[in-house]
Short mmCIF file of C-alpha atoms and ligand atoms in Angstrom, two decimals:
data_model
loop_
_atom_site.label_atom_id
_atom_site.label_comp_id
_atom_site.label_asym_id
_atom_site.label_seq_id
_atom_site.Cartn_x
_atom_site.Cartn_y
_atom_site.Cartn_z
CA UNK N 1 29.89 17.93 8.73
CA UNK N 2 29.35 18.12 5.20
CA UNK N 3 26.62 15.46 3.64
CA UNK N 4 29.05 13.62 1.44
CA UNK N 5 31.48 13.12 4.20
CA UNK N 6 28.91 11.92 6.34
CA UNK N 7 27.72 9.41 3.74
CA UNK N 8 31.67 8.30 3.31
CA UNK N 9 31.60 7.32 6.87
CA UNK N 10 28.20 5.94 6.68
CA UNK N 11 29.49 3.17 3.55
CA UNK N 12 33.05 2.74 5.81
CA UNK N 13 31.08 1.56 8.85
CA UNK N 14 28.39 -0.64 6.76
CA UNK N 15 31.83 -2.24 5.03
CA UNK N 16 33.44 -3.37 8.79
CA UNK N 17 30.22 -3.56 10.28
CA UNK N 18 29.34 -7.06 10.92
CA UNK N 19 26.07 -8.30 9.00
CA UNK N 20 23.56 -8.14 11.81
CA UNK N 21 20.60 -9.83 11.50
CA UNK N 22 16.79 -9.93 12.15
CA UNK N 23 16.06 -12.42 15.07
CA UNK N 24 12.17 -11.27 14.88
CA UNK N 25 11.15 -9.61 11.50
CA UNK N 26 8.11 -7.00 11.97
CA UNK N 27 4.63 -9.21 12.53
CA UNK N 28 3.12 -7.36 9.46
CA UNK N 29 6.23 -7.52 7.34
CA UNK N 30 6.79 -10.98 7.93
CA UNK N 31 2.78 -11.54 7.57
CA UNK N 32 2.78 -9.89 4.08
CA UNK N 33 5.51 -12.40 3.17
CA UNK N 34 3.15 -15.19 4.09
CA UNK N 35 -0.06 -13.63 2.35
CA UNK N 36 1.93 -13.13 -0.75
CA UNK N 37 2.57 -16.54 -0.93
CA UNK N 38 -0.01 -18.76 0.74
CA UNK N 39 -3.02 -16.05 0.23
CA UNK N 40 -3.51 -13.62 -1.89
CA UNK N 41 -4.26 -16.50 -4.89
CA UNK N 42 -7.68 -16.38 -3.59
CA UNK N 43 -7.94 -13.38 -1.18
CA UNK N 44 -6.40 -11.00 -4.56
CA UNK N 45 -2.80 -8.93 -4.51
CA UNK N 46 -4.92 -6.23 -2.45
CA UNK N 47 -7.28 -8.60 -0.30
CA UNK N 48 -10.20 -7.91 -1.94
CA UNK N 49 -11.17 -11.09 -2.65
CA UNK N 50 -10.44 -11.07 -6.60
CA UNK N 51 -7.48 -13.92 -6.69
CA UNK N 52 -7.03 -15.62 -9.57
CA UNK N 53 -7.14 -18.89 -7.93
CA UNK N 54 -10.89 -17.63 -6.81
CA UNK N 55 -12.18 -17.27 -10.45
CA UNK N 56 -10.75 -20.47 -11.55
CA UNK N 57 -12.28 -22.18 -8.48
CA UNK N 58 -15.50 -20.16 -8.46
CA UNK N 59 -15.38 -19.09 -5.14
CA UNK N 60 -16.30 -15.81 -3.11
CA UNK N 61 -13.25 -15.71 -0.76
CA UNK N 62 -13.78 -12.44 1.51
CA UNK N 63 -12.84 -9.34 1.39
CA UNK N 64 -10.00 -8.60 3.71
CA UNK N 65 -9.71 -4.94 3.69
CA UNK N 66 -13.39 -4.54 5.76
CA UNK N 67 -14.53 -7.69 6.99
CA UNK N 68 -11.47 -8.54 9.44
CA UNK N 69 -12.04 -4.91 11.35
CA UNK N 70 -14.73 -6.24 13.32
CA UNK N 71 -13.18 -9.77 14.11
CA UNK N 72 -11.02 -10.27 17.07
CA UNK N 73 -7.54 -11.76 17.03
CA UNK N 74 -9.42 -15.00 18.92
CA UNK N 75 -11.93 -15.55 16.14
CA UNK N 76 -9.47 -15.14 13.52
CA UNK N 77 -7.20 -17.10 14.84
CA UNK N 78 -9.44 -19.51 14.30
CA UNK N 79 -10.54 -18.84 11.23
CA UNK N 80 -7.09 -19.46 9.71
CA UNK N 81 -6.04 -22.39 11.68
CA UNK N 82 -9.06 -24.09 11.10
CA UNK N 83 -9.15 -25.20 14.87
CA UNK N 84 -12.11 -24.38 16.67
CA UNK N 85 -13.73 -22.78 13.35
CA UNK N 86 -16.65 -25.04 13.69
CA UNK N 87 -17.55 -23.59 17.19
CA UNK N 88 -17.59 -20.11 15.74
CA UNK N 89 -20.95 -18.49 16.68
CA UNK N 90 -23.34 -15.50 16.17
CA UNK N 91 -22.54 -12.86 14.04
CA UNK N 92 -18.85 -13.90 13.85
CA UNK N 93 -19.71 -16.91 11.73
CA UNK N 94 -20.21 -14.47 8.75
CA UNK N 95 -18.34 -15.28 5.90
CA UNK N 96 -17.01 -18.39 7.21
CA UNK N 97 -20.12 -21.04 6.32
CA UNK N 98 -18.05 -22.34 3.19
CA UNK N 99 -14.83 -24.99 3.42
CA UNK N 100 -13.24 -23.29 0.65
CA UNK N 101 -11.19 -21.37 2.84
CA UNK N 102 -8.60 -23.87 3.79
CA UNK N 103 -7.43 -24.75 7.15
CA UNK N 104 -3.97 -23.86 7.31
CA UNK N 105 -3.16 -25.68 10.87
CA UNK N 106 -0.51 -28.03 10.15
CA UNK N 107 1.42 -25.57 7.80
CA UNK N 108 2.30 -22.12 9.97
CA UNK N 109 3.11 -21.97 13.73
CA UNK N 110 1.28 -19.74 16.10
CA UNK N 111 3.86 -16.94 15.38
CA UNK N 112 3.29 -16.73 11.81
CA UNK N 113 -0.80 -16.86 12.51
CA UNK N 114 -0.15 -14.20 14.71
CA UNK N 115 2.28 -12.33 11.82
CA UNK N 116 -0.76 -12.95 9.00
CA UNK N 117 -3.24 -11.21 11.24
CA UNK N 118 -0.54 -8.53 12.03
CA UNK N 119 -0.87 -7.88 8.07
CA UNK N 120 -4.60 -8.39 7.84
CA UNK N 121 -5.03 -5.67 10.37
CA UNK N 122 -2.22 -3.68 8.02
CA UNK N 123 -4.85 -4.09 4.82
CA UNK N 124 -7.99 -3.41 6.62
CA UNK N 125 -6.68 0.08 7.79
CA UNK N 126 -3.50 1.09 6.10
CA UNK N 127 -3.59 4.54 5.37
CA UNK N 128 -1.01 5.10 2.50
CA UNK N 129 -0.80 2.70 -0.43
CA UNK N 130 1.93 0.08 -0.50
CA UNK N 131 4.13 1.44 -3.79
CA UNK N 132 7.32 -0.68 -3.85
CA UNK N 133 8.37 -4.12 -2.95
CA UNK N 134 8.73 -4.66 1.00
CA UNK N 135 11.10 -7.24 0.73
CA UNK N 136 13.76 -4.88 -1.63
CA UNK N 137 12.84 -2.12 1.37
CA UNK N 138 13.83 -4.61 4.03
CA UNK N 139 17.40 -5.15 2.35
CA UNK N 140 17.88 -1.28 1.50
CA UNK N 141 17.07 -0.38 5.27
CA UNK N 142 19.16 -3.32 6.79
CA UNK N 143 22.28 -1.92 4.41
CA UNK N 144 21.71 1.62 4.82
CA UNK N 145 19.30 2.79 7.63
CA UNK N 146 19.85 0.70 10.84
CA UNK N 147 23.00 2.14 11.37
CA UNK N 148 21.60 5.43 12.57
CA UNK N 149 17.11 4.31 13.06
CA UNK N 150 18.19 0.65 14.50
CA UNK N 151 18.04 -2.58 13.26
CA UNK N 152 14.27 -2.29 14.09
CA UNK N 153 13.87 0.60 13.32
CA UNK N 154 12.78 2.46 17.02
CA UNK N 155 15.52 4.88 15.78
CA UNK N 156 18.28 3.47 18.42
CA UNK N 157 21.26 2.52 15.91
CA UNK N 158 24.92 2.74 16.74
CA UNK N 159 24.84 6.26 15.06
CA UNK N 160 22.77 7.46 17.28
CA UNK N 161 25.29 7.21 20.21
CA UNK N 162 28.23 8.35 18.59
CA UNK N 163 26.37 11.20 16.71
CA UNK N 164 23.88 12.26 19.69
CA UNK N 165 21.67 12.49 17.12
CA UNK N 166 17.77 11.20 17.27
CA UNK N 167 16.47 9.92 13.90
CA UNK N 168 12.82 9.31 13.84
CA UNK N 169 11.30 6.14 15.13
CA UNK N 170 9.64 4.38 12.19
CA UNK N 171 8.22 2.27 14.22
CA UNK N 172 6.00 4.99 15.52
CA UNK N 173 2.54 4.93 13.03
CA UNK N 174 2.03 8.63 15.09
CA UNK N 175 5.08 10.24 13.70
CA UNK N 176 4.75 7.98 10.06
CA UNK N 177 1.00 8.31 9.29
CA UNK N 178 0.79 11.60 9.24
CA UNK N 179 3.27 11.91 5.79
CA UNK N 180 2.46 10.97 2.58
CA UNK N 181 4.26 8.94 1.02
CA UNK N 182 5.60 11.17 -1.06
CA UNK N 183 6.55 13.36 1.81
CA UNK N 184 9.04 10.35 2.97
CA UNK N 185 10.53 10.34 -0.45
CA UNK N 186 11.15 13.96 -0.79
CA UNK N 187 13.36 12.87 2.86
CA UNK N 188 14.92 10.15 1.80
CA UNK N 189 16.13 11.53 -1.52
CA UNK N 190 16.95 15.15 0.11
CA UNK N 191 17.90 14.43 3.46
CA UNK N 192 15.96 16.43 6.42
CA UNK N 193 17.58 18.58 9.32
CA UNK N 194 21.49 18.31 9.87
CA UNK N 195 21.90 14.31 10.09
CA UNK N 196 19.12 12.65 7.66
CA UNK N 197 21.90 11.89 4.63
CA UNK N 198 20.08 12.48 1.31
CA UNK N 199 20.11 9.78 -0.49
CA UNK N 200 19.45 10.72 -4.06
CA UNK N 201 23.01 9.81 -5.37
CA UNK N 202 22.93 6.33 -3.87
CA UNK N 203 19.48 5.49 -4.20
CA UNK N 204 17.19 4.92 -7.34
CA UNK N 205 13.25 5.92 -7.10
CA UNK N 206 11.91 2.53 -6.89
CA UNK N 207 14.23 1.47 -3.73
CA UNK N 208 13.05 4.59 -1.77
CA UNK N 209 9.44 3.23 -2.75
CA UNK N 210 10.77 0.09 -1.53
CA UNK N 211 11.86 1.59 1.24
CA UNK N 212 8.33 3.35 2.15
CA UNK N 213 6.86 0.38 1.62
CA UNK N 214 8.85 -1.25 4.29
CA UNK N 215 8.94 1.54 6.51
CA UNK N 216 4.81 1.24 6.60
CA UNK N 217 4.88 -2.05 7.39
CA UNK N 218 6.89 -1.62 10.45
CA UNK N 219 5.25 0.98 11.44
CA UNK N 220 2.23 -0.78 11.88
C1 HEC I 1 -8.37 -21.63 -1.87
C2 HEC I 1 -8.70 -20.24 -1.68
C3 HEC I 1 -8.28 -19.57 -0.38
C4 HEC I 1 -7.02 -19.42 0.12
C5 HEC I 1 -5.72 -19.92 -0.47
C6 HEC I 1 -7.15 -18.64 1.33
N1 HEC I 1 -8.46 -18.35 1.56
FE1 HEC I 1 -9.19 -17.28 3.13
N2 HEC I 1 -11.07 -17.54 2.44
C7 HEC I 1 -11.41 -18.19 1.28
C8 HEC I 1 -12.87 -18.16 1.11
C9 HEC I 1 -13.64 -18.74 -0.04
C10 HEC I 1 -13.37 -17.45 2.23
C11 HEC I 1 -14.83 -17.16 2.53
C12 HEC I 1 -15.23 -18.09 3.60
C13 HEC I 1 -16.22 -19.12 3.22
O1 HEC I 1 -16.63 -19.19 2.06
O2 HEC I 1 -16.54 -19.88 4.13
C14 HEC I 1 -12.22 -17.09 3.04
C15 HEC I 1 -12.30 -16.41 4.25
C16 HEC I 1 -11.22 -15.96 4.98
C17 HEC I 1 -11.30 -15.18 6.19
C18 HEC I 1 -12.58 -14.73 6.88
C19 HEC I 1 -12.92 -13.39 6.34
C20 HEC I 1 -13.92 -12.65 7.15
O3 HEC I 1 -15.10 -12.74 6.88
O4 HEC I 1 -13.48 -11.94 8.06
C21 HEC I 1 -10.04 -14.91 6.59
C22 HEC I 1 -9.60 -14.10 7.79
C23 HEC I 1 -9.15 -15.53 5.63
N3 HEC I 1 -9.90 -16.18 4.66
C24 HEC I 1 -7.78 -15.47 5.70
C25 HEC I 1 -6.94 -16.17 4.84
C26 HEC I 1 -5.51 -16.21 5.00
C27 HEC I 1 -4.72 -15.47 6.08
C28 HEC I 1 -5.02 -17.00 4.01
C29 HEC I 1 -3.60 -17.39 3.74
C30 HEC I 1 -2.89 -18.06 4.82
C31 HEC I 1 -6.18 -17.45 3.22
N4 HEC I 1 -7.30 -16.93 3.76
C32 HEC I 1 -6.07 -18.26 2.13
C33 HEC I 1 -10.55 -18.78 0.39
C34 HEC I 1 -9.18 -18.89 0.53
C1 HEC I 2 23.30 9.39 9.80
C2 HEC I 2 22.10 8.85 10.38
C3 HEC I 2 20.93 8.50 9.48
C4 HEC I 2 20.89 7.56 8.48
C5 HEC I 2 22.00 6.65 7.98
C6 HEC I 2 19.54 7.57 8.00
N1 HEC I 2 18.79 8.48 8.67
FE1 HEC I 2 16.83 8.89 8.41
N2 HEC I 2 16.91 10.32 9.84
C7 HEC I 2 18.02 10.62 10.59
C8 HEC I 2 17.70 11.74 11.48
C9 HEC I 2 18.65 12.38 12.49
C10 HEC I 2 16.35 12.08 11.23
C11 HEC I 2 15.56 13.23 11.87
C12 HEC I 2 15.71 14.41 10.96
C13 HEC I 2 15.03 15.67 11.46
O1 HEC I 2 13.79 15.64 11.57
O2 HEC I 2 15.72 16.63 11.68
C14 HEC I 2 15.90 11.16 10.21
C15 HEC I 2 14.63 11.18 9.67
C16 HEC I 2 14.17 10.32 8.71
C17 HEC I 2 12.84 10.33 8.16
C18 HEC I 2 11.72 11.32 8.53
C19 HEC I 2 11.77 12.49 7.59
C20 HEC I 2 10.69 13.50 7.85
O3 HEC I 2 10.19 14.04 6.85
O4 HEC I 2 10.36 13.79 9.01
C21 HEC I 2 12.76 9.31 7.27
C22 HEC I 2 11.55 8.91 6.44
C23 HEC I 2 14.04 8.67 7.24
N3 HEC I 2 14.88 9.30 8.11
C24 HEC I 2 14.35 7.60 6.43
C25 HEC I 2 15.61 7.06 6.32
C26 HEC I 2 15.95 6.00 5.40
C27 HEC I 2 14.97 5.29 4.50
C28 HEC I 2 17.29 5.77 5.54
C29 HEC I 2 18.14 4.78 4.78
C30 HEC I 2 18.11 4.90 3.35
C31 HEC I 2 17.77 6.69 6.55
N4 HEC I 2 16.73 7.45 6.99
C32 HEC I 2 19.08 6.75 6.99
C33 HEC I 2 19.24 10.02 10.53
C34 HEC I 2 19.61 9.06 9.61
#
């Protein structure tokens, strides 16, 4: 099959497709949503600590990207909530001898604790660089990818079936990891093997950053 037919039948089945939506949005994905809005004023864009908010307040908030590797999900659960912070002992009460970190309790459910610590764990070992906007990638890969990598992206969409093909799984940090991000791009604007469209026509540079961005998150 030629690529540009292939992409024809690709935008015919994305037009009578119904919309399908995310009942559970990747933990990390959703997490950086949350971080972007309730955290990173003092935690910093990057987690480092250097928030704007921080300066302004004259505060040390800590710096995500090492100090969360040796906490477990327990002790930061608690550490976010607020509940049970007090009773933090020993070496895990590091950090937290301040109240300027607020207790967030009464604002997320357990879920989205859980999806902010799914992130945390993304900045304290993320191994390629987040270039484009997550949230752009999320729409780009709903409207063009699931069809054939799935809605979440294990690489089981409809395609799949009626192609007998097997696209990767980007859910897989094994088989993402180990390409730059600039090795995805190269993919997603040329296509790879018979089946992986290219996307170059369709697709401007900063959505297939968007995209990679995305694609790291879920695959963490
Ligand atoms: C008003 C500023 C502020 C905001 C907003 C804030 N923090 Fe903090 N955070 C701090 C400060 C300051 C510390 C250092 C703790 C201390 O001084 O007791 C801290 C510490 C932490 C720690 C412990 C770090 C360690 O040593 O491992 C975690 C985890 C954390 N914050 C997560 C978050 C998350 C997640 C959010 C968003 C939901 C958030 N913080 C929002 C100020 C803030
Ligand atoms: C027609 C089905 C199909 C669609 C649609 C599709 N892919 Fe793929 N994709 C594949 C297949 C099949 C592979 C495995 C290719 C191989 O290794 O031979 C693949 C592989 C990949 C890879 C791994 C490339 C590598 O270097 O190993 C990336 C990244 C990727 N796709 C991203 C995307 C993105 C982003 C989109 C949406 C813009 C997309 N794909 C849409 C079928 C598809």
């Amino acid at each position: 099959m030629k690529a540009i037919n292939l992409i024809v039948i690709l935008l015919i089945i994305q037009i009578i497709s119904p919309t399908l939506s995310l009942a559970n949005p990747p933990p990390a994905y959703e997490g950086r949503r949350l971080y972007v809005s309730y955290c990173q004023l003092c935690h910093g864009t990057d987690g480092k600590g250097d928030g704007a908010l921080a300066k302004a307040m004259g505060i040390k908030p800590a710096d995500l990207t090492t100090t969360v590797r040796s906490r477990s999900d327990t002790i930061l659960t608690k550490i976010i909530s607020g509940n049970g912070r007090q009773t933090i002992t020993g070496r895990d009460r590091h950090n937290i001898l301040s109240d300027a970190m607020p207790e967030w309790k009464d604002i997320f459910t357990a879920a989205q604790i859980k999806s902010l610590i799914a992130y945390l764990r993304f900045i304290g070992s993320a191994k390629h660089e987040l270039m484009g906007d997550p949230k752009v990638g999320f729409e780009l890969y709903q409207q063009y990818c699931q069809v054939c990598h799935g809605v979440e992206g294990d690489g089981d969409g409809i395609m799949t079936r009626l192609m007998g093909i097997m696209p990767m799984d980007h859910t897989n940090p094994n088989e993402t990891n180990r390409l730059s991000n600039q090795d995805l791009a190269k993919s997603i604007l040329e296509g790879k093997g018979r089946f992986m469209p290219a996307w170059h026509n369709i697709l401007s540079q900063s959505d297939v950053e968007a995209l990679i961005s995305y694609i790291r998150l879920l695959s963490h």
